[in-house]
XYZ file of N, CA and C in Angstrom:
309
model
N -110.094 86.100 90.534
C -110.019 86.888 89.299
C -109.246 86.150 88.217
N -109.490 86.539 87.015
C -108.763 85.968 85.885
C -107.702 86.958 85.442
N -107.038 86.677 84.351
C -106.059 87.605 83.794
C -106.710 88.628 82.879
N -108.000 88.540 82.708
C -108.749 89.478 81.873
C -108.783 90.856 82.526
N -108.996 91.895 81.718
C -109.179 93.233 82.275
C -110.645 93.484 82.602
N -111.508 92.535 82.348
C -112.935 92.638 82.688
C -113.429 91.292 83.197
N -113.892 91.274 84.440
C -114.514 90.078 85.005
C -115.919 90.442 85.457
N -116.773 89.457 85.533
C -118.189 89.663 85.840
C -118.485 89.172 87.248
N -119.387 89.863 87.927
C -119.921 89.393 89.205
C -121.266 88.743 88.886
N -121.472 87.543 89.408
C -122.705 86.808 89.146
C -123.622 86.863 90.355
N -124.924 86.871 90.111
C -125.933 86.812 91.166
C -126.738 85.535 90.943
N -126.880 84.739 91.991
C -127.656 83.498 91.916
C -128.876 83.673 92.806
N -130.070 83.542 92.235
C -131.283 83.761 93.020
C -131.714 82.459 93.714
N -132.711 82.511 94.595
C -133.140 81.309 95.318
C -133.611 80.168 94.408
N -134.002 80.499 93.173
C -134.405 79.457 92.221
C -133.226 78.917 91.427
N -132.009 79.287 91.821
C -130.753 78.851 91.197
C -130.549 79.399 89.794
N -131.219 80.500 89.459
C -130.997 81.162 88.180
C -129.848 82.145 88.334
N -129.001 82.216 87.321
C -127.787 83.029 87.396
C -127.915 84.247 86.494
N -127.625 85.422 87.073
C -127.561 86.686 86.329
C -126.124 87.160 86.322
N -125.734 87.838 85.260
C -124.480 88.565 85.259
C -124.788 89.995 85.666
N -124.096 90.504 86.683
C -124.260 91.895 87.073
C -123.244 92.713 86.286
N -123.710 93.450 85.316
C -122.821 94.250 84.468
C -122.561 95.575 85.161
N -121.518 95.616 85.959
C -121.231 96.785 86.770
C -119.941 97.485 86.367
N -119.274 97.001 85.350
C -118.042 97.631 84.905
C -116.841 97.363 85.789
N -116.865 96.265 86.531
C -115.690 95.927 87.322
C -114.595 95.418 86.409
N -113.362 95.745 86.777
C -112.226 95.243 86.030
C -111.774 93.910 86.586
N -111.335 93.923 87.843
C -110.838 92.709 88.477
C -111.404 92.597 89.890
N -112.678 92.193 90.014
C -113.260 92.059 91.350
C -112.507 91.008 92.159
N -112.153 91.370 93.393
C -111.339 90.494 94.233
C -112.154 89.913 95.387
N -112.426 90.724 96.391
C -113.138 90.262 97.570
C -114.556 90.808 97.582
N -115.473 90.064 98.198
C -116.861 90.492 98.281
C -117.395 90.175 99.674
N -118.310 91.044 100.159
C -118.975 90.819 101.447
C -120.296 91.571 101.447
N -121.226 91.103 102.278
C -122.522 91.776 102.441
C -122.560 92.455 103.790
N -123.117 93.697 103.838
C -123.310 94.363 105.124
C -124.635 93.914 105.720
N -124.945 94.401 106.922
C -126.160 93.975 107.616
C -127.430 94.436 106.908
N -127.337 95.431 106.017
C -128.491 95.907 105.261
C -128.691 95.188 103.940
N -127.815 94.236 103.624
C -127.956 93.462 102.396
C -127.240 94.034 101.191
N -126.515 95.143 101.365
C -125.739 95.690 100.243
C -124.487 94.854 100.031
N -124.128 94.671 98.788
C -122.925 93.936 98.416
C -121.767 94.913 98.304
N -120.639 94.560 98.885
C -119.413 95.347 98.762
C -118.412 94.524 97.978
N -117.781 95.152 96.996
C -116.840 94.470 96.115
C -115.544 95.263 96.064
N -114.431 94.590 96.248
C -113.121 95.194 96.053
C -112.760 94.988 94.591
N -112.457 96.092 93.913
C -112.019 96.018 92.518
C -110.556 96.424 92.478
N -109.724 95.620 91.861
C -108.278 95.856 91.875
C -107.743 96.319 90.531
N -108.581 96.865 89.691
C -108.110 97.347 88.392
C -107.324 98.636 88.589
N -106.137 98.703 88.011
C -105.278 99.884 88.151
C -106.016 101.146 87.718
N -105.868 102.190 88.517
C -106.488 103.469 88.197
C -107.895 103.635 88.732
N -108.598 102.543 89.047
C -109.955 102.624 89.594
C -110.137 101.646 90.740
N -109.069 101.322 91.413
C -109.135 100.334 92.483
C -109.790 100.920 93.723
N -110.481 100.067 94.453
C -111.102 100.501 95.690
C -112.225 99.580 96.106
N -112.986 100.038 97.096
C -114.124 99.300 97.619
C -115.407 99.968 97.130
N -116.298 99.170 96.553
C -117.549 99.665 95.977
C -118.738 99.028 96.678
N -119.809 99.806 96.842
C -121.074 99.285 97.361
C -122.032 99.116 96.192
N -122.774 98.006 96.198
C -123.753 97.711 95.150
C -125.080 97.363 95.820
N -126.133 98.098 95.480
C -127.471 97.782 95.983
C -128.061 96.735 95.041
N -127.948 95.471 95.420
C -128.384 94.399 94.520
C -129.889 94.201 94.513
N -130.618 94.944 95.365
C -132.075 94.827 95.350
C -132.680 95.562 94.154
N -131.915 96.414 93.529
C -132.372 97.179 92.379
C -132.416 96.295 91.132
N -133.361 96.577 90.237
C -133.443 95.829 88.982
C -132.213 96.084 88.114
N -131.641 97.277 88.218
C -130.410 97.589 87.481
C -129.388 98.161 88.477
N -128.692 97.260 89.193
C -127.752 97.697 90.222
C -126.636 98.571 89.653
N -126.206 99.534 90.466
C -125.085 100.397 90.113
C -124.076 100.359 91.245
N -122.806 100.573 90.897
C -121.771 100.569 91.919
C -121.477 101.993 92.376
N -121.061 102.118 93.657
C -120.732 103.401 94.253
C -119.401 103.239 94.982
N -118.423 104.047 94.626
C -117.120 103.993 95.287
C -117.259 104.512 96.713
N -116.813 103.717 97.690
C -116.900 104.133 99.083
C -115.533 104.241 99.751
N -114.510 103.632 99.154
C -113.167 103.702 99.711
C -112.163 103.523 98.575
N -111.412 104.570 98.282
C -110.396 104.484 97.237
C -109.098 103.982 97.845
N -108.551 102.936 97.291
C -107.294 102.370 97.764
C -106.716 101.514 96.651
N -105.452 101.699 96.324
C -104.890 101.033 95.146
C -104.597 99.553 95.281
N -104.508 99.026 96.496
C -104.016 97.649 96.604
C -104.925 96.722 97.402
N -106.210 97.009 97.495
C -107.109 96.146 98.267
C -107.369 94.829 97.551
N -107.525 93.768 98.340
C -107.879 92.463 97.780
C -109.044 91.812 98.513
N -109.415 92.333 99.693
C -110.484 91.694 100.446
C -111.207 92.646 101.358
N -112.415 92.216 101.784
C -113.243 93.010 102.687
C -114.064 92.058 103.546
N -114.302 92.451 104.794
C -115.156 91.662 105.693
C -115.808 92.605 106.691
N -117.020 92.259 107.134
C -117.734 93.024 108.141
C -117.733 92.252 109.445
N -117.566 92.986 110.550
C -117.630 92.373 111.879
C -119.080 92.337 112.323
N -119.502 91.301 113.039
C -120.889 91.227 113.500
C -121.261 92.351 114.464
N -120.275 92.965 115.107
C -120.527 94.051 116.048
C -120.434 95.425 115.390
N -120.219 95.457 114.080
C -120.045 96.706 113.350
C -118.593 96.878 112.957
N -118.366 97.706 112.002
C -117.011 97.922 111.529
C -116.701 97.064 110.320
N -115.596 97.398 109.707
C -115.208 96.753 108.463
C -113.709 96.543 108.476
N -113.262 95.459 107.889
C -111.839 95.211 107.688
C -111.597 95.171 106.188
N -110.673 96.008 105.727
C -110.244 95.992 104.328
C -108.803 95.511 104.320
N -108.469 94.655 103.360
C -107.138 94.043 103.362
C -106.450 94.183 102.017
N -105.136 94.412 102.091
C -104.288 94.348 100.901
C -103.512 93.038 100.990
N -102.523 92.873 100.168
C -101.726 91.649 100.209
C -100.889 91.517 101.467
N -100.636 92.638 102.178
C -99.783 92.557 103.358
C -100.290 93.333 104.577
N -101.446 93.979 104.468
C -101.950 94.810 105.567
C -103.459 94.675 105.674
N -103.960 94.734 106.905
C -105.410 94.771 107.133
C -105.722 96.046 107.907
N -106.763 96.768 107.466
C -107.185 98.002 108.114
C -108.556 97.800 108.732
N -108.724 98.247 109.982
C -110.004 98.193 110.677
C -110.625 99.574 110.592
N -111.863 99.657 110.118
C -112.613 100.905 110.083
C -113.778 100.764 111.043
N -113.799 101.585 112.067
C -114.863 101.551 113.050
C -116.174 101.974 112.406
N -117.283 101.374 112.806
C -118.575 101.673 112.193
C -118.971 103.135 112.363
N -118.507 103.809 113.420
C -118.832 105.221 113.603
C -118.078 106.110 112.625
N -117.018 105.602 112.038
C -116.220 106.375 111.083
C -116.600 106.079 109.650
N -117.623 105.270 109.454
C -117.975 104.825 108.116
C -119.294 105.442 107.681
N -119.272 106.629 107.107
C -120.536 107.272 106.691
C -121.234 106.543 105.562
N -120.548 105.634 104.889
C -121.175 104.911 103.790
C -122.017 103.739 104.267
N -121.934 103.358 105.540
C -122.747 102.260 106.059
C -124.179 102.723 106.271
N -125.116 101.885 106.031
C -126.518 102.220 106.252
C -126.982 101.685 107.580
């Protein structure tokens, strides 16, 4: 992230063309893809921080808040299911059975 209050997430297609995904993120930190191809982005902007899911297959992708948390900086998916969300000093494991937002 930069020191700006607005940063952009970029999408690069197989032909190496770059799109800006205008999703209204303030300070996107960590990103990961789930097994269904949805992009998850941690946004660390004060007041709207959390983990968001983005369906990038859509022509006009929109973000959906799936986990509100003020201090997240990263996200990762386990190959066996489940998700790890991390702050600057803590990592939380969310079991896939407890995650209704997973497809």
